[in-house]
Amino acid sequence: MKIRTRIIKVDPENPEDDKIGIAAEEIKKGNLVAFPTETVYGLGADALNEKAVRKIFEVKGRPADNPLIVHVSSVDQIYEIAQPNEIAKKLIDAFFPGPLTLVMKNKKVPKITTAGLDTVAVRMPDHKVALKLIELSETPIAAPSANKSGKPSPTKAEHVLEDLGNLVDVIIDGGETKIGLESTVVDTTVYPVEILRPGAITKEELEEYVDVKYAEDFSVAKSPGMKYKHYAPDAETIVLVGKNFLKKATQIAEDFVKKGYRVGVAGLNLEEKRNDVIYKNFGRNLEEMAKNLFKVLRELDKECDVIIVQGVEEKGIGKAIMNRLYKAGRVFRI
Ligand code: AMP
Ligand code: MG
């Protein structure tokens, strides 16, 4: 069913009640609203309304066994839907609101939202628009990233429109997102707690409060989302990790250009080497790279058949960047 998407532009620092109120009414009616958070844009529906949540899976083309993160605007709301243990309480105190999602025992979130698991993933976004939307909707909001399943996540309202235009009722345009990568997902039902997905909150930061390990070291996917291809441009994507990136990327690009392919190269602090290759800068450091990663991949995807991306050291937010790049394409050490 096609609908007409309404785009509502808001001031991200001072979101207007009347504008967010229009979107909240849609959530209350069981409709879909895309909204900005500090990580990426989310595709939201009332987490407690099965019919509404089903629409999220439909429009994204998301497999039904991949559970959704439930977004709350207050600590009280966490206790309404989940049962935090002592470890979870510590992490809530330390990191909420922020780019951290906690998997906890479920209390009343319907099976469609949790993909049948007896746990639920909960996050409180550190973004005024998201918090106000949840508040005015008077319900927790289930929201995966607002892109077609498998594509790079949206960090601007235009990305949402490209992927989901006329499939969602409202897109709240609150400008570009600050972090640019999805939240860190931590399972608090086991000890040491396990990082199911790396993000802006790093293992080292969590370790100041609890013992932590990475779940990805296990062969079985503990988080359903871990097994799916993700973040991938349509273009053939090649990730090069190691020294002399610009030189090696340009050599490989040259080979592809000779064969008639359109090639893009993206990395940190890049200068242009050939005028028949498109060079894009992620920025000057890993934070800027995280912020611009999905945007640059989307831009190059429009113009190129092959994209060559600079891999980074898996430290700090570099861990989260590489986690996305492993799923976006093929990784080679140079
Ligand atoms: P997304 O909504 O696309 O940002 O992805 C949410 C991530 O959280 C996926 O990797 C899910 O598999 C994971 N997730 C959500 N709920 C749970 C849960 N109850 N247990 C484990 N992982 C979860
Ligand atoms: Mg996603």
Short mmCIF file of C-alpha atoms in Angstrom, two decimals, residues 10-325:
data_model
loop_
_atom_site.label_atom_id
_atom_site.label_comp_id
_atom_site.label_asym_id
_atom_site.label_seq_id
_atom_site.Cartn_x
_atom_site.Cartn_y
_atom_site.Cartn_z
CA VAL A 10 12.28 20.62 13.13
CA ASP A 11 14.92 22.45 15.11
CA PRO A 12 17.00 19.57 16.57
CA GLU A 13 18.14 21.67 19.54
CA ASN A 14 14.70 23.01 20.33
CA PRO A 15 12.07 20.75 18.77
CA GLU A 16 8.69 22.41 18.53
CA ASP A 17 5.95 20.61 20.50
CA ASP A 18 3.30 21.18 17.86
CA LYS A 19 5.43 19.66 15.09
CA ILE A 20 6.55 16.62 17.10
CA GLY A 21 2.92 16.32 18.25
CA ILE A 22 1.80 15.66 14.66
CA ALA A 23 4.26 12.76 14.44
CA ALA A 24 3.26 11.46 17.88
CA GLU A 25 -0.36 11.29 16.73
CA GLU A 26 0.75 9.01 13.88
CA ILE A 27 2.56 6.72 16.36
CA LYS A 28 -0.62 6.59 18.48
CA LYS A 29 -2.64 5.62 15.41
CA GLY A 30 -0.27 2.70 14.75
CA ASN A 31 1.56 4.36 11.85
CA LEU A 32 5.26 4.71 11.03
CA VAL A 33 7.44 7.72 11.84
CA ALA A 34 11.12 8.04 10.89
CA PHE A 35 13.03 10.24 13.33
CA PRO A 36 16.60 11.33 14.11
CA THR A 37 18.61 10.05 17.06
CA GLU A 38 22.23 10.75 17.96
CA THR A 39 23.28 7.51 16.20
CA VAL A 40 21.28 7.14 12.95
CA TYR A 41 17.68 7.76 11.81
CA GLY A 42 15.18 5.27 13.24
CA LEU A 43 11.99 3.86 11.75
CA GLY A 44 9.57 4.03 14.66
CA ALA A 45 6.28 2.43 15.64
CA ASP A 46 4.46 1.85 18.93
CA ALA A 47 6.51 -1.04 20.40
CA LEU A 48 3.43 -2.44 22.17
CA ASN A 49 1.18 -2.45 19.08
CA GLU A 50 1.69 -5.68 17.12
CA LYS A 51 0.07 -4.41 13.93
CA ALA A 52 2.21 -1.27 13.93
CA VAL A 53 5.42 -3.22 14.54
CA ARG A 54 4.56 -5.62 11.71
CA LYS A 55 4.63 -2.64 9.33
CA ILE A 56 8.26 -1.94 10.27
CA PHE A 57 9.30 -5.42 9.17
CA GLU A 58 7.26 -5.09 5.96
CA VAL A 59 8.58 -1.76 4.74
CA LYS A 60 12.20 -2.51 5.63
CA GLY A 61 12.08 -6.03 4.24
CA ARG A 62 13.55 -7.11 7.57
CA PRO A 63 13.66 -10.82 8.48
CA ALA A 64 11.11 -11.59 11.24
CA ASP A 65 13.75 -13.27 13.41
CA ASN A 66 15.76 -10.03 13.81
CA PRO A 67 14.43 -8.27 16.94
CA LEU A 68 13.95 -4.51 17.26
CA ILE A 69 15.40 -2.07 19.78
CA VAL A 70 12.76 -0.43 21.96
CA HIS A 71 13.37 3.27 22.64
CA VAL A 72 12.29 4.92 25.89
CA SER A 73 12.34 8.51 27.17
CA SER A 74 12.62 7.88 30.92
CA VAL A 75 14.06 5.38 33.39
CA ASP A 76 10.54 4.60 34.68
CA GLN A 77 9.58 3.50 31.19
CA ILE A 78 12.43 0.94 31.22
CA TYR A 79 10.91 -0.71 34.28
CA GLU A 80 7.50 -0.83 32.62
CA ILE A 81 8.75 -3.02 29.79
CA ALA A 82 11.87 -4.82 31.09
CA GLN A 83 13.42 -6.24 34.24
CA PRO A 84 16.92 -4.79 34.66
CA ASN A 85 19.24 -6.79 36.94
CA GLU A 86 21.90 -5.11 39.12
CA ILE A 87 24.39 -5.05 36.26
CA ALA A 88 21.88 -3.44 33.90
CA LYS A 89 21.01 -0.86 36.56
CA LYS A 90 24.67 0.13 36.84
CA LEU A 91 24.95 0.61 33.08
CA ILE A 92 21.68 2.55 32.92
CA ASP A 93 22.99 4.91 35.61
CA ALA A 94 26.28 5.37 33.80
CA PHE A 95 25.28 5.60 30.14
CA PHE A 96 21.58 6.47 29.66
CA PRO A 97 20.65 8.49 27.70
CA GLY A 98 23.26 7.57 25.10
CA PRO A 99 24.35 5.24 22.28
CA LEU A 100 24.07 2.08 24.41
CA THR A 101 21.36 -0.60 24.04
CA LEU A 102 20.86 -3.10 26.85
CA VAL A 103 19.39 -6.57 26.37
CA MET A 104 17.37 -7.42 29.50
CA LYS A 105 14.60 -9.78 30.59
CA ASN A 106 11.35 -8.84 28.85
CA LYS A 107 8.29 -7.88 30.84
CA LYS A 108 5.54 -7.05 28.38
CA VAL A 109 6.86 -6.25 24.92
CA PRO A 110 5.04 -8.37 22.29
CA LYS A 111 6.79 -11.26 20.58
CA ILE A 112 6.80 -9.63 17.17
CA THR A 113 9.02 -6.82 18.54
CA THR A 114 11.48 -9.18 20.28
CA ALA A 115 11.34 -11.80 17.49
CA GLY A 116 10.01 -14.33 20.00
CA LEU A 117 12.92 -13.96 22.46
CA ASP A 118 12.25 -13.68 26.20
CA THR A 119 14.61 -10.72 26.30
CA VAL A 120 14.13 -7.17 25.04
CA ALA A 121 16.72 -4.63 23.83
CA VAL A 122 16.16 -1.14 25.28
CA ARG A 123 17.80 2.22 24.62
CA MET A 124 17.27 5.83 25.66
CA PRO A 125 18.47 8.07 22.82
CA ASP A 126 20.41 11.21 23.67
CA HIS A 127 18.51 13.38 21.21
CA LYS A 128 15.87 15.99 22.00
CA VAL A 129 13.69 15.15 19.00
CA ALA A 130 13.66 11.40 19.74
CA LEU A 131 12.97 11.93 23.44
CA LYS A 132 10.13 14.35 22.78
CA LEU A 133 8.57 12.04 20.19
CA ILE A 134 8.57 9.11 22.66
CA GLU A 135 7.20 11.32 25.43
CA LEU A 136 4.37 12.77 23.37
CA SER A 137 3.52 9.34 21.91
CA GLU A 138 3.06 8.06 25.49
CA THR A 139 4.48 4.67 24.56
CA PRO A 140 7.90 3.07 24.01
CA ILE A 141 8.89 3.18 20.34
CA ALA A 142 10.38 0.20 18.51
CA ALA A 143 12.85 1.46 15.93
CA PRO A 144 15.46 -0.18 13.73
CA SER A 145 17.47 1.99 11.37
CA ALA A 146 15.24 3.68 8.78
CA ASN A 147 16.80 2.11 5.67
CA LYS A 148 15.94 -0.85 3.46
CA SER A 149 17.31 -3.98 5.11
CA GLY A 150 20.91 -4.60 4.04
CA LYS A 151 21.69 -1.02 2.90
CA PRO A 152 23.88 1.54 4.68
CA SER A 153 21.99 3.16 7.57
CA PRO A 154 20.49 6.66 7.13
CA THR A 155 22.23 9.61 8.76
CA LYS A 156 20.10 12.28 7.00
CA ALA A 157 16.38 12.63 6.34
CA GLU A 158 17.10 12.47 2.57
CA HIS A 159 18.53 8.96 3.02
CA VAL A 160 15.27 7.85 4.60
CA LEU A 161 13.31 9.40 1.76
CA GLU A 162 15.50 7.59 -0.81
CA ASP A 163 14.91 4.20 0.81
CA LEU A 164 11.43 4.47 2.30
CA GLY A 165 9.74 7.39 0.54
CA ASN A 166 5.95 6.82 0.36
CA LEU A 167 6.25 3.80 2.65
CA VAL A 168 6.33 5.75 5.93
CA ASP A 169 3.76 8.26 7.14
CA VAL A 170 6.10 10.92 8.53
CA ILE A 171 9.81 11.69 8.35
CA ILE A 172 11.00 14.13 11.00
CA ASP A 173 13.94 16.02 9.52
CA GLY A 174 16.25 17.04 12.35
CA GLY A 175 19.43 17.40 10.30
CA GLU A 176 22.45 15.12 10.14
CA THR A 177 23.04 12.67 12.99
CA LYS A 178 25.99 13.26 15.29
CA ILE A 179 27.54 9.82 15.76
CA GLY A 180 26.61 8.17 12.47
CA LEU A 181 26.88 4.52 13.61
CA GLU A 182 24.27 2.45 15.43
CA SER A 183 24.36 1.95 19.20
CA THR A 184 26.56 -0.50 21.09
CA VAL A 185 24.36 -3.51 21.97
CA VAL A 186 25.18 -5.27 25.25
CA ASP A 187 23.60 -8.45 26.64
CA THR A 188 23.24 -7.92 30.40
CA THR A 189 21.61 -11.31 31.04
CA VAL A 190 25.03 -13.04 31.06
CA TYR A 191 28.20 -12.29 33.02
CA PRO A 192 30.68 -11.04 31.87
CA VAL A 193 28.24 -8.97 29.81
CA GLU A 194 28.64 -9.45 26.07
CA ILE A 195 28.95 -6.83 23.35
CA LEU A 196 26.64 -8.09 20.60
CA ARG A 197 27.36 -5.10 18.37
CA PRO A 198 30.20 -2.58 18.84
CA GLY A 199 29.29 1.12 18.70
CA ALA A 200 30.30 4.52 20.03
CA ILE A 201 30.37 3.29 23.64
CA THR A 202 33.55 1.23 23.67
CA LYS A 203 34.51 -1.95 25.56
CA GLU A 204 37.01 0.11 27.58
CA GLU A 205 34.31 2.55 28.69
CA LEU A 206 32.02 -0.31 29.77
CA GLU A 207 34.88 -1.98 31.63
CA GLU A 208 34.97 0.88 34.10
CA TYR A 209 31.70 -0.54 35.43
CA VAL A 210 31.43 -4.27 34.57
CA ASP A 211 33.37 -7.21 33.09
CA VAL A 212 32.89 -7.33 29.34
CA LYS A 213 33.63 -9.57 26.38
CA TYR A 214 32.82 -9.53 22.67
CA ALA A 215 30.15 -12.04 21.61
CA GLU A 216 31.44 -12.05 18.05
CA ASP A 217 34.22 -14.40 19.14
CA PHE A 218 31.59 -17.15 19.25
CA SER A 219 30.75 -19.10 16.12
CA VAL A 220 27.00 -19.08 16.79
CA ALA A 221 25.29 -15.72 16.27
CA LYS A 222 23.94 -14.74 19.69
CA SER A 223 22.27 -11.64 18.40
CA PRO A 224 20.05 -12.53 15.47
CA GLY A 225 21.21 -9.42 13.62
CA MET A 226 24.80 -10.63 13.63
CA LYS A 227 24.27 -13.19 10.89
CA TYR A 228 22.84 -10.88 8.25
CA LYS A 229 24.64 -8.99 5.50
CA HIS A 230 24.26 -5.34 6.26
CA TYR A 231 25.35 -1.81 5.41
CA ALA A 232 26.23 -2.89 1.86
CA PRO A 233 26.24 -0.55 -1.15
CA ASP A 234 25.07 -2.06 -4.47
CA ALA A 235 28.55 -1.33 -5.84
CA GLU A 236 31.29 -3.92 -5.34
CA THR A 237 32.90 -2.78 -2.08
CA ILE A 238 36.54 -3.50 -1.31
CA VAL A 239 38.04 -2.61 2.07
CA LEU A 240 41.84 -2.28 2.32
CA VAL A 241 43.50 -2.45 5.75
CA GLY A 242 47.16 -1.45 6.14
CA LYS A 243 49.78 1.10 5.13
CA ASN A 244 49.96 3.24 1.95
CA PHE A 245 46.20 3.08 1.38
CA LEU A 246 46.02 5.94 -1.14
CA LYS A 247 48.76 4.49 -3.35
CA LYS A 248 47.41 0.94 -3.34
CA ALA A 249 43.79 1.99 -3.72
CA THR A 250 44.75 4.15 -6.71
CA GLN A 251 46.61 1.22 -8.35
CA ILE A 252 43.58 -1.03 -7.96
CA ALA A 253 41.29 1.78 -9.13
CA GLU A 254 43.40 2.19 -12.26
CA ASP A 255 42.90 -1.49 -13.18
CA PHE A 256 39.15 -1.17 -12.80
CA VAL A 257 39.02 2.11 -14.75
CA LYS A 258 40.88 0.42 -17.65
CA LYS A 259 38.15 -2.23 -17.74
CA GLY A 260 35.53 0.49 -18.02
CA TYR A 261 34.25 0.56 -14.45
CA ARG A 262 33.44 3.74 -12.53
CA VAL A 263 35.50 3.71 -9.36
CA GLY A 264 35.33 5.57 -6.05
CA VAL A 265 37.94 5.70 -3.31
CA ALA A 266 37.07 6.77 0.24
CA GLY A 267 39.40 7.27 3.17
CA LEU A 268 40.80 9.57 5.84
CA ASN A 269 42.56 12.80 4.74
CA LEU A 270 42.63 11.77 1.07
CA GLU A 271 44.00 13.90 -1.73
CA GLU A 272 43.04 13.37 -5.35
CA LYS A 273 45.45 11.25 -7.42
CA ARG A 274 43.65 10.62 -10.71
CA ASN A 275 40.88 12.63 -12.28
CA ASP A 276 39.07 9.55 -13.63
CA VAL A 277 38.49 8.26 -10.08
CA ILE A 278 36.15 9.84 -7.51
CA TYR A 279 37.89 10.50 -4.20
CA LYS A 280 35.86 11.19 -1.05
CA ASN A 281 37.12 12.12 2.36
CA PHE A 282 35.63 10.56 5.50
CA GLY A 283 37.25 13.34 7.53
CA ARG A 284 40.34 13.80 9.67
CA ASN A 285 39.85 11.23 12.44
CA LEU A 286 37.87 8.13 13.43
CA GLU A 287 35.00 10.12 14.95
CA GLU A 288 34.53 12.03 11.71
CA MET A 289 34.83 8.79 9.75
CA ALA A 290 32.06 7.20 11.85
CA LYS A 291 29.86 10.24 11.31
CA ASN A 292 30.39 10.31 7.53
CA LEU A 293 30.81 6.59 6.74
CA PHE A 294 27.28 5.71 5.62
CA LYS A 295 26.74 9.06 3.87
CA VAL A 296 29.92 8.69 1.81
CA LEU A 297 29.09 5.06 0.93
CA ARG A 298 25.65 6.15 -0.24
CA GLU A 299 27.10 9.03 -2.30
CA LEU A 300 29.67 6.80 -4.02
CA ASP A 301 27.09 4.08 -4.59
CA LYS A 302 25.15 6.47 -6.83
CA GLU A 303 28.13 7.13 -9.11
CA CYS A 304 30.33 4.03 -8.96
CA ASP A 305 30.46 0.33 -9.82
CA VAL A 306 33.38 -0.28 -7.47
CA ILE A 307 34.11 1.41 -4.12
CA ILE A 308 37.50 1.08 -2.43
CA VAL A 309 37.37 1.96 1.27
CA GLN A 310 40.14 2.56 3.77
CA GLY A 311 40.01 0.12 6.70
CA VAL A 312 41.14 1.31 10.14
CA GLU A 313 42.67 -0.07 13.31
CA GLU A 314 40.08 -1.88 15.46
CA LYS A 315 40.53 0.35 18.49
CA GLY A 316 38.01 2.64 20.16
CA ILE A 317 35.29 3.55 17.67
CA GLY A 318 37.49 1.91 14.98
CA LYS A 319 36.10 -1.41 16.24
CA ALA A 320 32.57 -0.30 15.37
CA ILE A 321 33.65 1.13 12.01
CA MET A 322 35.34 -2.15 11.01
CA ASN A 323 32.35 -4.19 12.23
CA ARG A 324 30.22 -2.29 9.68
CA LEU A 325 32.85 -2.54 6.93
#
